[in-house]
PDB file of C-alpha atoms in Angstrom:
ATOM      1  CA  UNK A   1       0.448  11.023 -18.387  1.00 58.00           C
ATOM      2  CA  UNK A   2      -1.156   8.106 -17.101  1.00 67.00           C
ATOM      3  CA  UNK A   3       1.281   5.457 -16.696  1.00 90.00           C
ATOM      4  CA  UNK A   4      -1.327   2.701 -16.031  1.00 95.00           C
ATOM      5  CA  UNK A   5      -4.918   2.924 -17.807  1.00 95.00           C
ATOM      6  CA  UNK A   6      -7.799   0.534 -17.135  1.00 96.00           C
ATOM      7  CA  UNK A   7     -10.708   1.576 -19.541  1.00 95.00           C
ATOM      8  CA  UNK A   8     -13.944  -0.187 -17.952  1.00 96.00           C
ATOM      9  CA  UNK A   9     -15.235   1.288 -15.013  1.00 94.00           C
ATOM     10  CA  UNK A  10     -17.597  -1.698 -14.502  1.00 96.00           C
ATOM     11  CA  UNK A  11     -18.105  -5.132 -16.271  1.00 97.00           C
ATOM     12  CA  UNK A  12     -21.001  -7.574 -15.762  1.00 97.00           C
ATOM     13  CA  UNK A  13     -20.688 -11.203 -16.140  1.00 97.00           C
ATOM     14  CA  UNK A  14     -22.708 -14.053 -16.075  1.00 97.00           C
ATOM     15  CA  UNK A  15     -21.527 -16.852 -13.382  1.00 97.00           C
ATOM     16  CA  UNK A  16     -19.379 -19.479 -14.844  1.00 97.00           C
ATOM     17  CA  UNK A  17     -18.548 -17.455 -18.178  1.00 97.00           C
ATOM     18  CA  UNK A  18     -15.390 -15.679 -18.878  1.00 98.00           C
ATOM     19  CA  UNK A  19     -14.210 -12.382 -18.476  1.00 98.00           C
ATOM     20  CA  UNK A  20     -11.671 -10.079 -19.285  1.00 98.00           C
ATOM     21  CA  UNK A  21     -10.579  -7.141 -18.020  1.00 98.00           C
ATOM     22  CA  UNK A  22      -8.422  -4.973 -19.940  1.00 98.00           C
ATOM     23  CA  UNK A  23      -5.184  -2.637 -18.695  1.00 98.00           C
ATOM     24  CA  UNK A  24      -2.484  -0.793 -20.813  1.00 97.00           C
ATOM     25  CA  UNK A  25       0.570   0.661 -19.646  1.00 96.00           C
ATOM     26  CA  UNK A  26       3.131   3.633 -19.977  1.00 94.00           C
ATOM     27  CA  UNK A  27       6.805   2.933 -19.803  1.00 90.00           C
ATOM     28  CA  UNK A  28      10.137   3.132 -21.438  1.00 87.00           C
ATOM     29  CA  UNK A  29      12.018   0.957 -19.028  1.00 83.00           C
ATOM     30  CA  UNK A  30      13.022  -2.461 -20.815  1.00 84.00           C
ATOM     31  CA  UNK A  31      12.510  -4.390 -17.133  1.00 83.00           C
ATOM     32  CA  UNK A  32       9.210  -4.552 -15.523  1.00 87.00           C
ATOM     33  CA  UNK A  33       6.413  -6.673 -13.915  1.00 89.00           C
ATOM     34  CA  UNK A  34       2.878  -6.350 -14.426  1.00 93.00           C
ATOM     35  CA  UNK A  35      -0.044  -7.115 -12.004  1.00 94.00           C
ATOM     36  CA  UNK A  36      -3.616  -7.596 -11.261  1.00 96.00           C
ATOM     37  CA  UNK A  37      -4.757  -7.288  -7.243  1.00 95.00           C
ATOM     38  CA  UNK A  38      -8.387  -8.006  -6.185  1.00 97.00           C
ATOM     39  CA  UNK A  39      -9.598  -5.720  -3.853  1.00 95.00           C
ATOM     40  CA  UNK A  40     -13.118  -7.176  -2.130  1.00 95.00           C
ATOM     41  CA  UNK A  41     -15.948  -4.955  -0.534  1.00 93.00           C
ATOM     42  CA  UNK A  42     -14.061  -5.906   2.681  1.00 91.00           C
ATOM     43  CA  UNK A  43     -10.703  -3.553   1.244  1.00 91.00           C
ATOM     44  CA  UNK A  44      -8.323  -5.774   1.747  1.00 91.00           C
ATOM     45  CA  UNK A  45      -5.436  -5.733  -1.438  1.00 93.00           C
ATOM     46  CA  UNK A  46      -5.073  -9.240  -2.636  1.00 93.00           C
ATOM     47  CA  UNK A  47      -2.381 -10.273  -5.080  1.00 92.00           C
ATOM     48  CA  UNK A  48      -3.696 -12.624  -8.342  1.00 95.00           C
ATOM     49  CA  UNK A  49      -1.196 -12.352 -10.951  1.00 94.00           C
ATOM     50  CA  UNK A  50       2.291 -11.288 -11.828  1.00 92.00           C
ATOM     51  CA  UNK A  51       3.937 -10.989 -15.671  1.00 94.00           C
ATOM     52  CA  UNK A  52       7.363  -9.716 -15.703  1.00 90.00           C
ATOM     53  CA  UNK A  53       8.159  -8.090 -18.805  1.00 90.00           C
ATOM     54  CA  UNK A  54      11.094 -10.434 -20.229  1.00 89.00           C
ATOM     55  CA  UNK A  55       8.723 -13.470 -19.715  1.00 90.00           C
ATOM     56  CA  UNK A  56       8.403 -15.306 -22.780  1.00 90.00           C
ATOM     57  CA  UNK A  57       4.542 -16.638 -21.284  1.00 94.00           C
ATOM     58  CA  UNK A  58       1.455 -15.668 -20.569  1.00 96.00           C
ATOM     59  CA  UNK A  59       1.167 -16.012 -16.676  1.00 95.00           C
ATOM     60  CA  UNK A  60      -1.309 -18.338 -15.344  1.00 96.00           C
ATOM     61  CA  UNK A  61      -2.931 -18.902 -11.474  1.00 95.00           C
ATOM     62  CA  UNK A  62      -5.614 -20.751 -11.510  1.00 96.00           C
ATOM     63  CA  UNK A  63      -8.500 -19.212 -12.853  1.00 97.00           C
ATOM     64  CA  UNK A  64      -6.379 -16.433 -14.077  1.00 98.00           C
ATOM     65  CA  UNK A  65      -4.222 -16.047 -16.901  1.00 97.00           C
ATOM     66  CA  UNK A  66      -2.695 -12.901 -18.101  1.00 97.00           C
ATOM     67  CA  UNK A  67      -2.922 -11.890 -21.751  1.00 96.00           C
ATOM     68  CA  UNK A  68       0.337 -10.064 -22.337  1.00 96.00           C
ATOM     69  CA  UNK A  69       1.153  -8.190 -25.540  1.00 96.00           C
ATOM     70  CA  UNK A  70       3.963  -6.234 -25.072  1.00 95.00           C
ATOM     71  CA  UNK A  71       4.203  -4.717 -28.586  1.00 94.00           C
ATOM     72  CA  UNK A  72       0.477  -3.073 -27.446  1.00 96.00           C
ATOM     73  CA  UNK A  73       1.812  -2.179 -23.793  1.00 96.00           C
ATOM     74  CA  UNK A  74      -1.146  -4.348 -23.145  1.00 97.00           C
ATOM     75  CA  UNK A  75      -2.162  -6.847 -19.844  1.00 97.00           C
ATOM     76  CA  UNK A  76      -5.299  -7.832 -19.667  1.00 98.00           C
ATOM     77  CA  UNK A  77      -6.575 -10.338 -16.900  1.00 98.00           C
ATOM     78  CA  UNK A  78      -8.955 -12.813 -18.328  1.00 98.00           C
ATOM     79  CA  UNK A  79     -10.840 -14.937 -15.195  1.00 98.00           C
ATOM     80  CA  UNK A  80     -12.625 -18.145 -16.470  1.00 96.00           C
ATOM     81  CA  UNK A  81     -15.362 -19.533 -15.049  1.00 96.00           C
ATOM     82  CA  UNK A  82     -16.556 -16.576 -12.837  1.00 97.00           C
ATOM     83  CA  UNK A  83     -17.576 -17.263  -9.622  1.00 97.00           C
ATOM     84  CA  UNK A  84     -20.290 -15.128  -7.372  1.00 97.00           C
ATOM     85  CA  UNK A  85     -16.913 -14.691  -5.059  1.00 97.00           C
ATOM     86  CA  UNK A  86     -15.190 -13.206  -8.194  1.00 98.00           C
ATOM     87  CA  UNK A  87     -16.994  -9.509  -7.282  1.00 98.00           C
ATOM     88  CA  UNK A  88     -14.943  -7.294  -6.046  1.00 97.00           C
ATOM     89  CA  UNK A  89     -12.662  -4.044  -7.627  1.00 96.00           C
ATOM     90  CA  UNK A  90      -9.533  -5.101  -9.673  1.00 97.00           C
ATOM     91  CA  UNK A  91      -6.622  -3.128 -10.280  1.00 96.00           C
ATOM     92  CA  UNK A  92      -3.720  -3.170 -12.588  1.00 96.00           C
ATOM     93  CA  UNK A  93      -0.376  -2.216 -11.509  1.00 94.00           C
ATOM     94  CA  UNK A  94       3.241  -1.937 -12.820  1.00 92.00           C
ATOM     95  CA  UNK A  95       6.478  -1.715 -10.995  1.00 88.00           C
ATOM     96  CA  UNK A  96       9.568  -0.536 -12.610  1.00 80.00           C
ATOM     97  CA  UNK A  97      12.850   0.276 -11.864  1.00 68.00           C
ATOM     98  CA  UNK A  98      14.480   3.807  -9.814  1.00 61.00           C
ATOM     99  CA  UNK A  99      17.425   4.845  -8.590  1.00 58.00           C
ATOM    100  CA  UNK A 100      18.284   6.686  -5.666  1.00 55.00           C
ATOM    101  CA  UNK A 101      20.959   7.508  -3.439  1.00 59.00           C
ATOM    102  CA  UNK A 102      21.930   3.749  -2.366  1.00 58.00           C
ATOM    103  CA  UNK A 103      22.009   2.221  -5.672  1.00 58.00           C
ATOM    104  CA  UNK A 104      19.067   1.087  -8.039  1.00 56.00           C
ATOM    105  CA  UNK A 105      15.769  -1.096  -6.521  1.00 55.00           C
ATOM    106  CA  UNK A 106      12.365  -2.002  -8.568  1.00 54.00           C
ATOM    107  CA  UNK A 107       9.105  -0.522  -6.289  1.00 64.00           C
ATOM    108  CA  UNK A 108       6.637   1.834  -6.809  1.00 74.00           C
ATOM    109  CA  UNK A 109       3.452  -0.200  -7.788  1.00 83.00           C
ATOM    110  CA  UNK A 110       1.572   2.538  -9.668  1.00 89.00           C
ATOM    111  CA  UNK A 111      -2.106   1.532  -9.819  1.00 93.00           C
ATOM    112  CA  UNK A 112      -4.810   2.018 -12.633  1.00 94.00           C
ATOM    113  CA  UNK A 113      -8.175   3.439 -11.537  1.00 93.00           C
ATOM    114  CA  UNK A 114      -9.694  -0.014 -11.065  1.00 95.00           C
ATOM    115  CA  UNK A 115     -12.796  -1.918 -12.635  1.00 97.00           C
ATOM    116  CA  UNK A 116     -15.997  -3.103 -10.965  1.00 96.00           C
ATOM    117  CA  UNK A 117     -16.618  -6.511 -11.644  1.00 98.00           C
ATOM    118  CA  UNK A 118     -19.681  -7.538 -10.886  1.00 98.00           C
ATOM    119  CA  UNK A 119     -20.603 -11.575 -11.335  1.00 97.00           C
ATOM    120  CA  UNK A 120     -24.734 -12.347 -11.732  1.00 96.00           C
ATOM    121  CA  UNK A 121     -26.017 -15.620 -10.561  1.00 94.00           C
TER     122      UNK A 121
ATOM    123  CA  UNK B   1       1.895 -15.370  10.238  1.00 56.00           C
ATOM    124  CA  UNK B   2       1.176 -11.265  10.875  1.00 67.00           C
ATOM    125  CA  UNK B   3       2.848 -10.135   7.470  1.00 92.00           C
ATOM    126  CA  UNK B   4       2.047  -6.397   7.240  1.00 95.00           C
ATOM    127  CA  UNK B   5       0.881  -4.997  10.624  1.00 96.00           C
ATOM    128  CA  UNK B   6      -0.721  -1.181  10.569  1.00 96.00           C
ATOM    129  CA  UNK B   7      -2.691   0.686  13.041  1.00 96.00           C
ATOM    130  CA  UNK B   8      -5.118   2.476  14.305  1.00 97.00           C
ATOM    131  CA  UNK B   9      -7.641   0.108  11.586  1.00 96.00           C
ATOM    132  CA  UNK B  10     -10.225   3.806  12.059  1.00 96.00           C
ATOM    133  CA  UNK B  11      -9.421   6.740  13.601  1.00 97.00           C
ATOM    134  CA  UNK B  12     -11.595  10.016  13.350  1.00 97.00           C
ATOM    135  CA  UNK B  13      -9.631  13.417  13.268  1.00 96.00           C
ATOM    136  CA  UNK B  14     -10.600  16.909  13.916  1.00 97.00           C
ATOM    137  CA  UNK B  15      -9.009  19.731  11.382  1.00 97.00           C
ATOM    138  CA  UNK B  16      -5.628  20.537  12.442  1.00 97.00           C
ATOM    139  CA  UNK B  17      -5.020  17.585  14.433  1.00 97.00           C
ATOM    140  CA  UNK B  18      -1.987  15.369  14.165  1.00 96.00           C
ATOM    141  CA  UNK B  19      -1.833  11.872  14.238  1.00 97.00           C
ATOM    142  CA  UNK B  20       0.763   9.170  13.627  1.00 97.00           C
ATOM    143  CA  UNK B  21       0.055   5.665  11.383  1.00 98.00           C
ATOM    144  CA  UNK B  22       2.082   2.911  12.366  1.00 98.00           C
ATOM    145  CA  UNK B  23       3.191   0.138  10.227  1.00 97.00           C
ATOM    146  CA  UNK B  24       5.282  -2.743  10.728  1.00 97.00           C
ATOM    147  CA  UNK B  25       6.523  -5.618   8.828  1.00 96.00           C
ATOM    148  CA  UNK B  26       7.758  -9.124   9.558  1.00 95.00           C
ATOM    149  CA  UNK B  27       8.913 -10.497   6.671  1.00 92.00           C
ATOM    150  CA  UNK B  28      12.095  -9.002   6.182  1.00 92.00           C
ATOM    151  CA  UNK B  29      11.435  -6.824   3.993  1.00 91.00           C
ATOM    152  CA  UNK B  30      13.847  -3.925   2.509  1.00 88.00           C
ATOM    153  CA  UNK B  31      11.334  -1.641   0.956  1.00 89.00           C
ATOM    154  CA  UNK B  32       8.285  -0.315   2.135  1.00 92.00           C
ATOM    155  CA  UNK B  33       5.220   2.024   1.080  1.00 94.00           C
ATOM    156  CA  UNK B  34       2.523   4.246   2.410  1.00 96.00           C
ATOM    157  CA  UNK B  35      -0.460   4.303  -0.525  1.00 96.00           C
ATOM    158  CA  UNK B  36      -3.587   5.936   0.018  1.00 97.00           C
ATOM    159  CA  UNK B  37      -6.456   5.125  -1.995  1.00 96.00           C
ATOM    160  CA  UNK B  38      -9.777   7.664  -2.254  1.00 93.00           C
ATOM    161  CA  UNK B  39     -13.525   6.663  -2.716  1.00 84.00           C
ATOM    162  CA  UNK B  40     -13.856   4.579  -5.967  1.00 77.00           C
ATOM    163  CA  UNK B  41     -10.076   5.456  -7.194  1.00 81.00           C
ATOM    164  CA  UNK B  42      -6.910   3.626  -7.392  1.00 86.00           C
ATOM    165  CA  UNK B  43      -4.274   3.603  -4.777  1.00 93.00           C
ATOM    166  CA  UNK B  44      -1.760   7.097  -4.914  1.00 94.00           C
ATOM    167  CA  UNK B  45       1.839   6.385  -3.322  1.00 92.00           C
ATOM    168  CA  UNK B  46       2.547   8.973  -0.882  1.00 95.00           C
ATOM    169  CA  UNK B  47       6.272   8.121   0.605  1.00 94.00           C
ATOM    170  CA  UNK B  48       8.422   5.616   0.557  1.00 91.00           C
ATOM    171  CA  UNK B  49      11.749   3.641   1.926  1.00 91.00           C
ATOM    172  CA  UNK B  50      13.300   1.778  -0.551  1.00 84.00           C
ATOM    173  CA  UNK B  51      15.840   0.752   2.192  1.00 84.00           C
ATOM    174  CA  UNK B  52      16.318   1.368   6.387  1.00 86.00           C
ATOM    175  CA  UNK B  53      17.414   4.630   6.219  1.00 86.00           C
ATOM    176  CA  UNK B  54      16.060   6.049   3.169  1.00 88.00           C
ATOM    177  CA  UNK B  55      12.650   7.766   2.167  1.00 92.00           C
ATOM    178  CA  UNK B  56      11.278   9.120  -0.829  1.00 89.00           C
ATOM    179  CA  UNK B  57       8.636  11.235  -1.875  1.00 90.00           C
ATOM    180  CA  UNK B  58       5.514   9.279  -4.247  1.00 89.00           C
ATOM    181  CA  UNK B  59       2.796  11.025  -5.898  1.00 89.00           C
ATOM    182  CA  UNK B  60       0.777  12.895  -2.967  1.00 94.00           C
ATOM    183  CA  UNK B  61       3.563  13.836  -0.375  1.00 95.00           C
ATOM    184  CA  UNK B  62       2.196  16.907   0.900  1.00 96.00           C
ATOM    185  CA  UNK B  63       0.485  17.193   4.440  1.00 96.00           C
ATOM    186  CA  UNK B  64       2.614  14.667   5.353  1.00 97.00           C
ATOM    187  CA  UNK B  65       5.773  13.345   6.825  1.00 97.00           C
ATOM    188  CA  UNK B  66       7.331   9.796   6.861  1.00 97.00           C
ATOM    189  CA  UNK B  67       9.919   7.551   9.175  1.00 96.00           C
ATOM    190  CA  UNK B  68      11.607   4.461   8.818  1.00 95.00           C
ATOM    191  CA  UNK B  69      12.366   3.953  12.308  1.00 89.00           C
ATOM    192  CA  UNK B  70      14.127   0.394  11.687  1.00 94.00           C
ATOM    193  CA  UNK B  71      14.279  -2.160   8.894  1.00 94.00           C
ATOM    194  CA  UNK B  72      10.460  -3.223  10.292  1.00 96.00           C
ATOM    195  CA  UNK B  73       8.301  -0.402  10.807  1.00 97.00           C
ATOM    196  CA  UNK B  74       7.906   2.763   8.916  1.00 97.00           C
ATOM    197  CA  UNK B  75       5.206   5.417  10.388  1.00 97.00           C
ATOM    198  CA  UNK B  76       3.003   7.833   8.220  1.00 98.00           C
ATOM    199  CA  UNK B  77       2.698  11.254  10.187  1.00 98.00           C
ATOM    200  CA  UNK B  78      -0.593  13.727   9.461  1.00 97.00           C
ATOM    201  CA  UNK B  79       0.980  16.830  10.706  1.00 93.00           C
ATOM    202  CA  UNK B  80      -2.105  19.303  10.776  1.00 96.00           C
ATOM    203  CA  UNK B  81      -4.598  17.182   9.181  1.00 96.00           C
ATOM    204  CA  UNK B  82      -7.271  18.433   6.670  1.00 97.00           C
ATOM    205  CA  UNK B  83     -10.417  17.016   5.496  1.00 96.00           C
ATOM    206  CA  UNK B  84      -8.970  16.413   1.950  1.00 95.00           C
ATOM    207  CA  UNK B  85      -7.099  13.843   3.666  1.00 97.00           C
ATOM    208  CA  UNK B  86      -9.989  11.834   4.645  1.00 97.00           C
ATOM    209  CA  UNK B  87      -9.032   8.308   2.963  1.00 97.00           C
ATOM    210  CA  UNK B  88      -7.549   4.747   3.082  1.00 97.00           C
ATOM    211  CA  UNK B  89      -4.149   4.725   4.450  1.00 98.00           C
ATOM    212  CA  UNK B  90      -2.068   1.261   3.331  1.00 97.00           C
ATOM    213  CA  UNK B  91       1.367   0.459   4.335  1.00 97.00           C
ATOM    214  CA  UNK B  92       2.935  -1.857   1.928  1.00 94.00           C
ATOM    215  CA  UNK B  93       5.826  -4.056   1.815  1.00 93.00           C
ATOM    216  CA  UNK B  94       8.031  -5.673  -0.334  1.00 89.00           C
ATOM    217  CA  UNK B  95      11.752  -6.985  -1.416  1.00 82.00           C
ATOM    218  CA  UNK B  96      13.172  -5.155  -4.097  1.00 67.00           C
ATOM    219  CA  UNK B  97      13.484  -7.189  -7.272  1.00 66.00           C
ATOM    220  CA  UNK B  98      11.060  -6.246  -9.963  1.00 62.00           C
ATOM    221  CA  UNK B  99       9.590  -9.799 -10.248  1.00 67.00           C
ATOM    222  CA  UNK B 100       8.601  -9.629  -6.403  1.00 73.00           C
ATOM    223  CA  UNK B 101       4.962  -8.649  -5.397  1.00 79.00           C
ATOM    224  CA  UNK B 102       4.102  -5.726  -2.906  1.00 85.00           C
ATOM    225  CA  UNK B 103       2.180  -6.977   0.544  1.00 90.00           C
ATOM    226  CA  UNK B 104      -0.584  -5.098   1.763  1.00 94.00           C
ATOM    227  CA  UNK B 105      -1.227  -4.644   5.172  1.00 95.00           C
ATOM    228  CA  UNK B 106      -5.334  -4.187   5.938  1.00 94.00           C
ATOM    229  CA  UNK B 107      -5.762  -0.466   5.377  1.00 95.00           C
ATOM    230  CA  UNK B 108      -6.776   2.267   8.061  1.00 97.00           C
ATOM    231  CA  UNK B 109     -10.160   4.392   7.351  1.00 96.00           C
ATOM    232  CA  UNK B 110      -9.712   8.049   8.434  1.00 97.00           C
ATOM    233  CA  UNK B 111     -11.535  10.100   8.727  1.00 97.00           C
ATOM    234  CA  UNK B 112     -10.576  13.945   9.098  1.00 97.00           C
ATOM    235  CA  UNK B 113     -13.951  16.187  10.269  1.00 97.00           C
TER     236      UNK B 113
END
């Protein structure tokens, strides 16, 4: 089963409108974090956002916020005021915990399939 | 400020060749990951080290082999390699509290022919 599911393969947006891109997740651990990472033509992985699942908040950076319902296993990134720069692939990802032989650790980001955003002038 | 260090950047491979991805790390870092990612898909964990002297298999461990030589650097190993392994290679680092993000080094494009 998919533990991480982002449903839009590509959105469009209009430059200086919002956006939001939408990401559910799989998991019966009680401790978590969520996160978004833009990922430009150029390939490089670049962090945006992070929600940890006992956060009482909706994580903000900047331009992005993180709308976090965690009665709908839902994260959704919502960027405001899209820029041109904004186009790229983002993907959703969830870490949770594991234990192996030396004790328990958190790791593992497991990645959605991504969504094309694509910002029009 | 080098964070997460991996080479060869692009490499092209014949069938049945082996070759050896290097990554290293400079921030301390206990745990570390090797993620590919295909054309147009998300990224696929294929090993990792949670700690020096520990490795794991991820999601798409076969074909390949993994070592953490020291607390920095932990090498990705194409043993015979295949064109279904054409891909993006990305070592990844990271400390191991959930709250903590993963660091990406800049991927390596191979090619396998």
């Amino acid at each position: 089963a998919q533990k991480i599911t982002q449903t839009q393969p590509g959105m469009f947006v209009q430059e200086k409108e919002a956006v939001t891109l939408d990401c559910t997740y799989d998991t019966s651990d009680p401790s978590y974090g969520l996160f978004w990472y833009k990922q430009p033509s150029s390939g490089e992985m670049i962090f945006l956002i992070y929600q940890g699942s006992y956060d009482q908040q909706n994580a903000t950076e900047g331009r992005y916020s993180l709308n976090f319902q965690k009665a709908r296993k839902s994260a959704n990134l919502v960027i405001s005021a899209s820029q041109l720069g904004d186009s790229a692939m983002y993907f959703c990802a969830m870490r949770e915990g594991y234990t192996y032989a030396g004790g328990t650790s958190y790791g593992k980001l497991t990645f959605g399939q991504g969504t094309i955003l694509t910002v029009h002038p | 400020n080098a964070g997460v260090t991996q080479t060869p950047k692009f490499q092209v491979l014949k069938t049945g060749q082996s070759m050896t991805l290097q990554c290293a790390q400079d921030m301390n870092h206990n745990s570390m990951y090797w993620y590919r990612q295909d054309p147009g898909m998300g990224l696929r964990l294929i090993y990792y080290s949670a700690s020096e002297g520990t490795t794991d298999k991820g999601e798409v461990p076969n074909g390949y082999n993994v070592s953490r030589l020291n607390k920095r650097e932990f090498s990705l190993r194409l043993e015979s390699a295949a064109p279904s392994q054409t891909s993006v290679y990305f070592c990844a680092s990271s400390v191991w509290t959930v709250g903590n993000t993963i660091y990406f080094g800049e991927g390596s494009w191979l090619t396998v022919v």
